[in-house]
Coordinates of C-alpha atoms and ligand atoms in Angstrom, one line a residue:
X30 CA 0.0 0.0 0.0
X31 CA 3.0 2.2 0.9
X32 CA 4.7 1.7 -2.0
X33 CA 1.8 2.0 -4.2
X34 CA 1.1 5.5 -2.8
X35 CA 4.7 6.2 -3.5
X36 CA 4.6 5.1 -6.7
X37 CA 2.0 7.1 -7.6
X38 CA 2.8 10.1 -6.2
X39 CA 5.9 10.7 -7.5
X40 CA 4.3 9.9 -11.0
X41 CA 1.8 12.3 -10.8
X42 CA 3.3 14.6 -8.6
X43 CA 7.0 14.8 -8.9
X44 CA 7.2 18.7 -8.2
X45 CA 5.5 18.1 -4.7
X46 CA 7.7 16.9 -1.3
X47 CA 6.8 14.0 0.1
X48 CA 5.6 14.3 3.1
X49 CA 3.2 17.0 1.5
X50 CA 1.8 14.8 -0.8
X51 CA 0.5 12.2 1.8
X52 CA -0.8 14.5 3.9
X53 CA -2.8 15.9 1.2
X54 CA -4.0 12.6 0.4
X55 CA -4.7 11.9 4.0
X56 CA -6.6 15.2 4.4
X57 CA -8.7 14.0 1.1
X58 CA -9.7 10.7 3.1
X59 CA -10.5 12.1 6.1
X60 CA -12.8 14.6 4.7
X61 CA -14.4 12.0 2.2
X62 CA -15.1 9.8 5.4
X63 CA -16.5 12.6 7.6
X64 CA -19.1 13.1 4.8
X65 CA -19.8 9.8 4.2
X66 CA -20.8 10.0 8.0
X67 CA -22.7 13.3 8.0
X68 CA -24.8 12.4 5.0
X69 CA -26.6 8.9 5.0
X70 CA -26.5 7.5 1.6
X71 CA -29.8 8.3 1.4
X72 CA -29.2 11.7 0.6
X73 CA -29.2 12.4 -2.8
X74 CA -27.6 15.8 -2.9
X75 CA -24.3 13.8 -1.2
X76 CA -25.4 10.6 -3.7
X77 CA -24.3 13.2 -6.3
X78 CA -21.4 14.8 -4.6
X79 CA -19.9 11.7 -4.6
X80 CA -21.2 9.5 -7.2
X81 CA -21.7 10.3 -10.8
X82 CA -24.0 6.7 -10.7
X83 CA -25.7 7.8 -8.2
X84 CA -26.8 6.4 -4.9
X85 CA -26.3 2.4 -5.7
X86 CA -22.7 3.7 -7.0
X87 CA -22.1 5.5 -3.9
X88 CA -23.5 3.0 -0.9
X89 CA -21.3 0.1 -2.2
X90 CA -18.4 2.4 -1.2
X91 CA -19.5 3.2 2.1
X92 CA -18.2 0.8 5.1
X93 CA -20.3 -1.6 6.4
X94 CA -20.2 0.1 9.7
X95 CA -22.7 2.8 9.5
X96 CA -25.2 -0.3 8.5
X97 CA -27.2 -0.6 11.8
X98 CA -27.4 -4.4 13.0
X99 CA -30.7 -5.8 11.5
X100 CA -32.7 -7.6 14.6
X101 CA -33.6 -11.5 13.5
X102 CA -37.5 -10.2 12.8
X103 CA -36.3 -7.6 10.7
X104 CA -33.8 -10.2 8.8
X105 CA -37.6 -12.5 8.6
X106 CA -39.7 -9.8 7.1
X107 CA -36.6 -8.5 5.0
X108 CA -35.9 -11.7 3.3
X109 CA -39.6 -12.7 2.9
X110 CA -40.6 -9.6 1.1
X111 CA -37.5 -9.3 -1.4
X112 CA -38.7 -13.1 -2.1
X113 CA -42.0 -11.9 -3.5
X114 CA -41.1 -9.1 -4.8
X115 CA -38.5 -10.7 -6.8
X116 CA -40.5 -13.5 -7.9
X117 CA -42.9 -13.8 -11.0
X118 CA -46.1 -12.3 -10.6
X119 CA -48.9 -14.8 -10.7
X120 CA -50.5 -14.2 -14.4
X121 CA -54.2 -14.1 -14.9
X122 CA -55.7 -14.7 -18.0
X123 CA -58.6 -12.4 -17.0
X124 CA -57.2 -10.0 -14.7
X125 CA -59.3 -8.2 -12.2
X126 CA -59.7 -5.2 -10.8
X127 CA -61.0 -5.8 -6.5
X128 CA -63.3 -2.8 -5.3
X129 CA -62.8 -2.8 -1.8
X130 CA -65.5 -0.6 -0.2
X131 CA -64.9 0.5 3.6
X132 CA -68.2 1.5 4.9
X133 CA -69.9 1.9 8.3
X134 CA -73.3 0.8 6.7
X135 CA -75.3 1.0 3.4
X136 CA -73.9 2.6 0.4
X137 CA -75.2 5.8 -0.6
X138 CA -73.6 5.2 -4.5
X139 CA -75.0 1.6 -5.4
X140 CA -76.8 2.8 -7.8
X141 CA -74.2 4.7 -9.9
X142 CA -71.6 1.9 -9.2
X143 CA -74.3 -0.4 -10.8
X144 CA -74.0 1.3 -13.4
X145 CA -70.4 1.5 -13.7
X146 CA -69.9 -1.8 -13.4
X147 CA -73.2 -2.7 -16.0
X148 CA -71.9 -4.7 -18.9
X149 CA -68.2 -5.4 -17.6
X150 CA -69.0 -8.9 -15.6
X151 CA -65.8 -10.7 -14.9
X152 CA -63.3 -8.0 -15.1
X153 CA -64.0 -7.3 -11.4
X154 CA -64.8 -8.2 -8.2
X155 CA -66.9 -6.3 -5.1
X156 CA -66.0 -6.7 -1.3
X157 CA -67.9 -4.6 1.3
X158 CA -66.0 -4.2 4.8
X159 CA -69.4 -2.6 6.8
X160 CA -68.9 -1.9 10.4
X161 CA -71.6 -1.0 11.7
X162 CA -74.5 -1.7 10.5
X163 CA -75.4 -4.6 7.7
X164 CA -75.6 -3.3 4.5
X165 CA -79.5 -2.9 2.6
X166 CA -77.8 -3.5 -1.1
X167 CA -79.5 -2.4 -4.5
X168 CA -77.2 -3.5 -6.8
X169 CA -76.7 -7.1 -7.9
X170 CA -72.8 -6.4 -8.1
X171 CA -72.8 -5.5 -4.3
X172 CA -75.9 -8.8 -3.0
X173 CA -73.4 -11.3 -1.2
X174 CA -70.5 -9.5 -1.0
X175 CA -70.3 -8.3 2.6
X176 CA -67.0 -9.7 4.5
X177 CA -66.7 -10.8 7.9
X178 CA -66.3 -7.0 9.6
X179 CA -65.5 -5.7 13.1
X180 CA -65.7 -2.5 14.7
X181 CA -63.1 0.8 13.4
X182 CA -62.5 3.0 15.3
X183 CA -61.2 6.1 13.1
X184 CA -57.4 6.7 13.3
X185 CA -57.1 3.7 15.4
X186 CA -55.1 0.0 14.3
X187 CA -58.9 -1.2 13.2
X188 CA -59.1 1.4 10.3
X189 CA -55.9 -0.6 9.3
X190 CA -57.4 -4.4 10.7
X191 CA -60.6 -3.9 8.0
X192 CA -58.3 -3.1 5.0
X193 CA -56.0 -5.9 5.8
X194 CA -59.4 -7.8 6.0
X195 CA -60.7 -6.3 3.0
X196 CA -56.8 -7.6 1.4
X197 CA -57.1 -10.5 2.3
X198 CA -60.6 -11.5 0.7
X199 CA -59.7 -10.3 -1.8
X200 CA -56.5 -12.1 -2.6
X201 CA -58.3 -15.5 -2.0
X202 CA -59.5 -14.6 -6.2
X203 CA -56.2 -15.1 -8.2
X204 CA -57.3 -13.1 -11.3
X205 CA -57.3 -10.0 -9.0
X206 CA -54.7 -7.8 -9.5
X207 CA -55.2 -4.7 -8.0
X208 CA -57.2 -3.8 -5.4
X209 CA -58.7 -0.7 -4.6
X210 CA -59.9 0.6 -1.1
X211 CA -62.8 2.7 -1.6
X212 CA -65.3 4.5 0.8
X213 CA -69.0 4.8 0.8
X214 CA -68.2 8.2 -0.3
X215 CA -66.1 7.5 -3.4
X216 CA -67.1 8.1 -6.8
X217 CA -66.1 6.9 -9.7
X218 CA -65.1 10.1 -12.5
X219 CA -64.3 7.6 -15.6
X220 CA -66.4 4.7 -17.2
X221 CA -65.1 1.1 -16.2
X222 CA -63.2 0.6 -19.3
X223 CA -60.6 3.9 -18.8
X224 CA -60.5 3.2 -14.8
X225 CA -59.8 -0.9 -15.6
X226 CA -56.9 0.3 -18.1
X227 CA -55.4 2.7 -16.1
X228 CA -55.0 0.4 -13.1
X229 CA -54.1 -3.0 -14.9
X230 CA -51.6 -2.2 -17.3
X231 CA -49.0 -0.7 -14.8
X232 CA -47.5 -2.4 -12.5
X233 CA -46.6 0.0 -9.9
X234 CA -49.7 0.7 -6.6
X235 CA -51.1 4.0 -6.1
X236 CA -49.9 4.0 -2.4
X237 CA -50.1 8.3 -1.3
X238 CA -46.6 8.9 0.2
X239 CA -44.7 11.8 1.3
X240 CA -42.3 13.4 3.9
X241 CA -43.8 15.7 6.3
X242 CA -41.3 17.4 8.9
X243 CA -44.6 19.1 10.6
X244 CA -46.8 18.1 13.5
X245 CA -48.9 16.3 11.0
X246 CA -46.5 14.2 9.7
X247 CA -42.8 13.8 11.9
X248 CA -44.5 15.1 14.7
X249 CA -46.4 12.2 15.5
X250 CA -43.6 9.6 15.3
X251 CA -42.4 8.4 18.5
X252 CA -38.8 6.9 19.1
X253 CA -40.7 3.7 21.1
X254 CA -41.0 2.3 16.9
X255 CA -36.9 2.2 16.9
X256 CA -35.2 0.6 16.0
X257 CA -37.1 -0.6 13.4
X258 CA -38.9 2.5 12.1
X259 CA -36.2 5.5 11.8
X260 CA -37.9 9.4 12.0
X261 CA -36.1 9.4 8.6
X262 CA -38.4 6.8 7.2
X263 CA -41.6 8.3 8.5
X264 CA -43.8 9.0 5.7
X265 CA -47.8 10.4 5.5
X266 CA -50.2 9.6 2.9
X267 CA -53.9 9.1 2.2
X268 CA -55.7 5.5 3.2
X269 CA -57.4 5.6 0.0
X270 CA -55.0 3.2 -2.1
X271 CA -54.8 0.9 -5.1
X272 CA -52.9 -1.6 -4.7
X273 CA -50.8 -4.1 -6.7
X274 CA -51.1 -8.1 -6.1
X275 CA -47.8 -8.8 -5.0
X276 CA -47.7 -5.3 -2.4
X277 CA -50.8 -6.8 -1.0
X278 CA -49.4 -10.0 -0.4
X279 CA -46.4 -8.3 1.5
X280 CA -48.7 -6.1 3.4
X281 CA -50.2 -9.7 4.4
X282 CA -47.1 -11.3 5.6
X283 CA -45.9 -7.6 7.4
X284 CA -46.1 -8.3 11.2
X285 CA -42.9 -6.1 12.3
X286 CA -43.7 -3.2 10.9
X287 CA -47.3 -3.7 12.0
X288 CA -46.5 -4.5 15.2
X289 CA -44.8 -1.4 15.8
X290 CA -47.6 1.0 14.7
X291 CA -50.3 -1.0 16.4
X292 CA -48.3 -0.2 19.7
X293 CA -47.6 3.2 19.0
X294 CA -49.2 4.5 16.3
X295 CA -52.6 5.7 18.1
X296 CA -54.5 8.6 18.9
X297 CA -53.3 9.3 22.7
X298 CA -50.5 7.6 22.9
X299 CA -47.3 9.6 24.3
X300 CA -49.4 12.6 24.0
X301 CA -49.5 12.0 20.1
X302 CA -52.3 11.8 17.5
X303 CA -50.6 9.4 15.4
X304 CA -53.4 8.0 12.8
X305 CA -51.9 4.7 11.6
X306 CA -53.9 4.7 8.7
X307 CA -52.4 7.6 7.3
X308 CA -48.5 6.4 8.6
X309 CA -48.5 3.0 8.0
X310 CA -48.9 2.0 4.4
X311 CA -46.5 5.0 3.0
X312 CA -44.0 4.6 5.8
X313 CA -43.9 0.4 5.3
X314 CA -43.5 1.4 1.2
X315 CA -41.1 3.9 1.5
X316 CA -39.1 1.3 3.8
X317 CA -39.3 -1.5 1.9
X318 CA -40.4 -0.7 -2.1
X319 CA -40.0 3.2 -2.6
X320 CA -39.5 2.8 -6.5
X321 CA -42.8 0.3 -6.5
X322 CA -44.7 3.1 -5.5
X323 CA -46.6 6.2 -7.0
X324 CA -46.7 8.4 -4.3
X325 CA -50.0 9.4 -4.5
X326 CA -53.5 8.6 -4.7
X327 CA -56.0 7.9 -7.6
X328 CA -58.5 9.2 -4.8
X329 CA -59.0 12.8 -5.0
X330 CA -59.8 14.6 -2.1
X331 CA -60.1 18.5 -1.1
X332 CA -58.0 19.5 2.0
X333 CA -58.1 23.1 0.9
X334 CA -59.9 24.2 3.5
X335 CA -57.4 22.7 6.1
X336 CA -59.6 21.3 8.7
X337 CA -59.6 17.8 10.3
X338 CA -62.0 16.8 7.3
X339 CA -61.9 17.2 3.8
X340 CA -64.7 19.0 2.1
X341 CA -67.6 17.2 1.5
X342 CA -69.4 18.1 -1.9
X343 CA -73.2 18.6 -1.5
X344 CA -76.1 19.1 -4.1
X345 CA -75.0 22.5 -4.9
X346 CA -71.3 21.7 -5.5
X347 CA -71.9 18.7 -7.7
X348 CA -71.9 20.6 -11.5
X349 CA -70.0 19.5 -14.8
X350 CA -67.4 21.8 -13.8
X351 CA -66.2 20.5 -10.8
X352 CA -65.6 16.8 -11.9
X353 CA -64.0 18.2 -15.5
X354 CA -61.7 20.2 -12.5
X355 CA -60.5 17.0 -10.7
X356 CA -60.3 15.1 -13.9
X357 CA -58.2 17.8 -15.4
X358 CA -55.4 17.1 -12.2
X359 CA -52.2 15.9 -13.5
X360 CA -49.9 17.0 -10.7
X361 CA -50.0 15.6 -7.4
X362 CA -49.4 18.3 -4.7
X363 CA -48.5 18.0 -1.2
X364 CA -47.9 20.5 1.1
X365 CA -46.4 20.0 4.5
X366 CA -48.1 21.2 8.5
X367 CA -45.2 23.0 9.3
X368 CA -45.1 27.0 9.4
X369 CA -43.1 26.8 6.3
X370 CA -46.1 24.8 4.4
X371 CA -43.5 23.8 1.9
X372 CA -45.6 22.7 -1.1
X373 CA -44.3 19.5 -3.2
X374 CA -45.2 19.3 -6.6
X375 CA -44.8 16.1 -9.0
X376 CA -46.1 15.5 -11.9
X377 CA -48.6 12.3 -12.3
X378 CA -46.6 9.9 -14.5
X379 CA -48.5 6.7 -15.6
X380 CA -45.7 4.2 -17.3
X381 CA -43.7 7.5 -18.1
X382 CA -46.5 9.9 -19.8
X383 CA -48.0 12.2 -17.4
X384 CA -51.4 11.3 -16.9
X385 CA -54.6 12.7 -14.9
X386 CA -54.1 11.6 -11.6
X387 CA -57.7 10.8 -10.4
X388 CA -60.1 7.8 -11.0
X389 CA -62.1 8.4 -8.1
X390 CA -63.2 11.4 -6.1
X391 CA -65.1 11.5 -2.4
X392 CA -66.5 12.5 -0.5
X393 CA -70.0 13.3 -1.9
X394 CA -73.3 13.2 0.5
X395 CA -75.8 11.1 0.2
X396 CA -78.2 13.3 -1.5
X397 CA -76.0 14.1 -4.3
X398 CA -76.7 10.6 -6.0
X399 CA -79.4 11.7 -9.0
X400 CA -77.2 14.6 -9.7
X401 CA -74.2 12.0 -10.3
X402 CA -76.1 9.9 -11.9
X403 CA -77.9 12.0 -14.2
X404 CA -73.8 13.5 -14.9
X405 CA -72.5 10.3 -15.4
X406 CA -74.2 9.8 -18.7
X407 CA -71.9 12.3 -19.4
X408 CA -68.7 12.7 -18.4
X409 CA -68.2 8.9 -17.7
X410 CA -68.5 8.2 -21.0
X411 CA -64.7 7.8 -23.0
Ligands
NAG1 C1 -43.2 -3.0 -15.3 O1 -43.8 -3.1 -16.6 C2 -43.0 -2.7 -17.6 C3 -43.8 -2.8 -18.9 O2 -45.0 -2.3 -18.7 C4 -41.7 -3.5 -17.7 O3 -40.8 -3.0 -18.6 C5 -41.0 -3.4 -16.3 O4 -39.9 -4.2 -16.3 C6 -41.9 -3.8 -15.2 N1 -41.3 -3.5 -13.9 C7 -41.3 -4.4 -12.9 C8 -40.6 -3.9 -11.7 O5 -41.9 -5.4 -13.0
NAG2 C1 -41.7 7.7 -4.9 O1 -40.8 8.4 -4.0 C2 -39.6 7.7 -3.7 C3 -38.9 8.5 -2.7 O2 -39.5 8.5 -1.5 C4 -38.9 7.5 -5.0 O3 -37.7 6.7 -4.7 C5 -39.7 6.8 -6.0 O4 -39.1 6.6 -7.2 C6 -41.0 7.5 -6.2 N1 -41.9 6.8 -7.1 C7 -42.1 7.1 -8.4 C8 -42.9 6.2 -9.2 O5 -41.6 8.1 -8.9
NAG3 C1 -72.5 17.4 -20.8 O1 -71.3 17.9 -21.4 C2 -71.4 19.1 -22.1 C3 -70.0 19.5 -22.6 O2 -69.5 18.4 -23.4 C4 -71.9 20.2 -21.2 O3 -72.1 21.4 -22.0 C5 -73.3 19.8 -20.7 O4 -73.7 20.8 -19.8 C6 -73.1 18.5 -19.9 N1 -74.4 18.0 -19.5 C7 -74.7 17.9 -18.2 C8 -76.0 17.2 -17.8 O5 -74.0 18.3 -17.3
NAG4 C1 -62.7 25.0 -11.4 O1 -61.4 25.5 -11.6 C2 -61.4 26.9 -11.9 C3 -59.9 27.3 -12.2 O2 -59.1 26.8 -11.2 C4 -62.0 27.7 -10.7 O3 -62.0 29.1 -11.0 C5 -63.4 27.2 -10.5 O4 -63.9 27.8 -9.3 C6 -63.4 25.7 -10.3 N1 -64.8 25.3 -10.3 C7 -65.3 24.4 -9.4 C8 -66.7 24.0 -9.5 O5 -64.5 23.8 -8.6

């Protein structure tokens, strides 16, 4: 090693004293160690510092040593989701799309969903997760499709408990191969044909996923998740997904990660209003499938007016002009709780062409049904 630093010095350099030379070099490595230290590999600004290739390039030069120890559960549930993940999907020869509605009762939309689904028999399938109340059904898609349910509590582990439930139905039916949670409040803003395309030739989920420093988002992490779940891998998103088979399968064989939200992921807990519907999902993602995810939602949804509840759409909001507005969408935005409300802007890409970013819109009241109805003769059609 000496003698190959010698060697190359005094090629290179032969104008420069020795002992300068190597403590140049020196120097170099001791500041290209320190910021290997201060930036994680994760970020991307150092990624590029150091790495022309990027951040693949640049971690197989860091030292093992900065790699925490991995517990044996985390080696289990590491090991068992690269395996599917890696492996072939299963192929369907008539693929489905799973309509996974999360209701507390009845559905106030069977009757345009009826007619959405009118005249597409076999391309999907209906699961209703109702919680409180058995469901009075008036559409043929939705008679016998009620699941075994169980009390949710909102922002609490059962929220999560009925969409694992709802997942897991719906896996029992190989040709499904996306599956979409829905409320009784979602709409559909596209005929079946343009919302069945959309979601079955991609291969990516539609899981809503971003960083939020504020007391929405980092502030209700607590350090009890370690050392598992890292602050730095605490992400936010909607519930309202769309999910691919093989994600669905690994958010059936999670328990870690699980685990650790169920314990401290509730409203209350350490003084905290952690909802682990909104944590869970787009934290286990980002953690162990960031590139397999979209990073938003095909469920639209108005936070504008920034209360605990998005804006419900009544009988005189429901016009032609609103659902061309959410259709016409083709940037996701999120913006952060923090004073600075930094706004993050990307654009919808669907297989590389930016796309409208919406299939589905809620939350509409009840009464608003003959209004949608008597609009989606209209805009539902392609
Ligand atoms: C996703 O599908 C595209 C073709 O639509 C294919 O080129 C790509 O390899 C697939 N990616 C994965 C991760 O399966
Ligand atoms: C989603 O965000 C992650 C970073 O959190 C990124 O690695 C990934 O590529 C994004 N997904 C898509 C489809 O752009
Ligand atoms: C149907 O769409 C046209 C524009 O294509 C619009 O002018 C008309 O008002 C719409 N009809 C209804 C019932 O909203
Ligand atoms: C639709 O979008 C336009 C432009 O952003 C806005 O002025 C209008 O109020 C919106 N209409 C509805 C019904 O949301």
């Amino acid at each position: 090693m000496g003698e190959l630093k010698i060697m190359y010095g005094s090629r290179h350099r032969p104008h420069m004293k020795r002992p300068m030379w190597i403590i140049v070099l020196v120097l170099f490595v001791c500041v290209f160690l320190i910021c290997a230290y201060i930036y994680p590999p994760q970020s991307s600004s150092a990624c590029y510092i150091f790495s022309s290739r990027g951040c693949k390039g640049f971690t197989d030069w860091l030292p093992p040593i900065t790699v925490r120890e991995y517990t044996d559960d985390e080696i289990v549930a590491r090991v068992v989701i690269r395996d599917i993940l890696k492996s072939t999907p299963i192929v369907s020869k008539n693929p489905k799309v799973a309509f996974m509605f999360l209701s507390p009762g009845s559905l106030p939309f069977e009757r345009l969903w009826d007619k959405f689904f009118q005249g597409h028999e076999g391309k999907f399938s209906v699961y209703v997760h109702a919680s409180k109340t058995k469901p009075v059904h008036l559409s043929r898609y939705f008679l016998n499709r009620d699941i075994r349910s169980n009390e949710v509590v909102w922002g609490k582990t059962s929220m999560v408990d009925a969409e694992r439930r709802l997942l897991t139905n719906a896996l029992q039916d190989l040709d499904n191969q996306q599956f979409v949670l829905l409320s009784e409040s979602c709409v559909p803003l596209y005929n079946f044909d343009y919302i069945y395309n959309y979601l079955i030739n991609t291969n990516i989920s539609f899981v809503d996923c971003f960083k939020d420093p504020g007391p929405h988002g980092n502030g209700r992490y607590s350090e009890r998740m370690l050392p598992e779940i890292e602050v730095k891998d605490f992400r936010k998103g909607a519930q309202w997904f769309s999910m691919k088979r093989q994600h669905a399968v690994i958010v059936m064989a999670d328990h870690l990660y699980y685990s650790k939200f169920q314990a401290y992921c509730q409203p209350g807990v350490d003084g905290k209003n952690c909802i682990a519907d909104e944590h869970y999902l787009p934290t286990f993602f980002h953690m162990v499938d960031p590139g397999g995810i979209a990073n938003w939602s095909v469920t639209h949804v108005d936070w504008s007016e920034r209360k605990w509840h998005p804006k419900s759409y009544g009988s005189q909001d429901v016009t032609y002009e609103l659902i061309k507005n959410i259709t016409s969408i083709d940037t996701s935005v999120h913006a952060t709780s923090d004073d600075k409300r930094e706004v993050q802007r990307w654009p919808c890409l669907w297989n590389g062409f930016q796309k409208p970013c919406y299939l589905f819109a809620r939350k509409f009241t009840p009464e608003t049904v003959d209004q949608l109805l008597h609009l989606f003769s209209n805009y539902s059609t392609p």
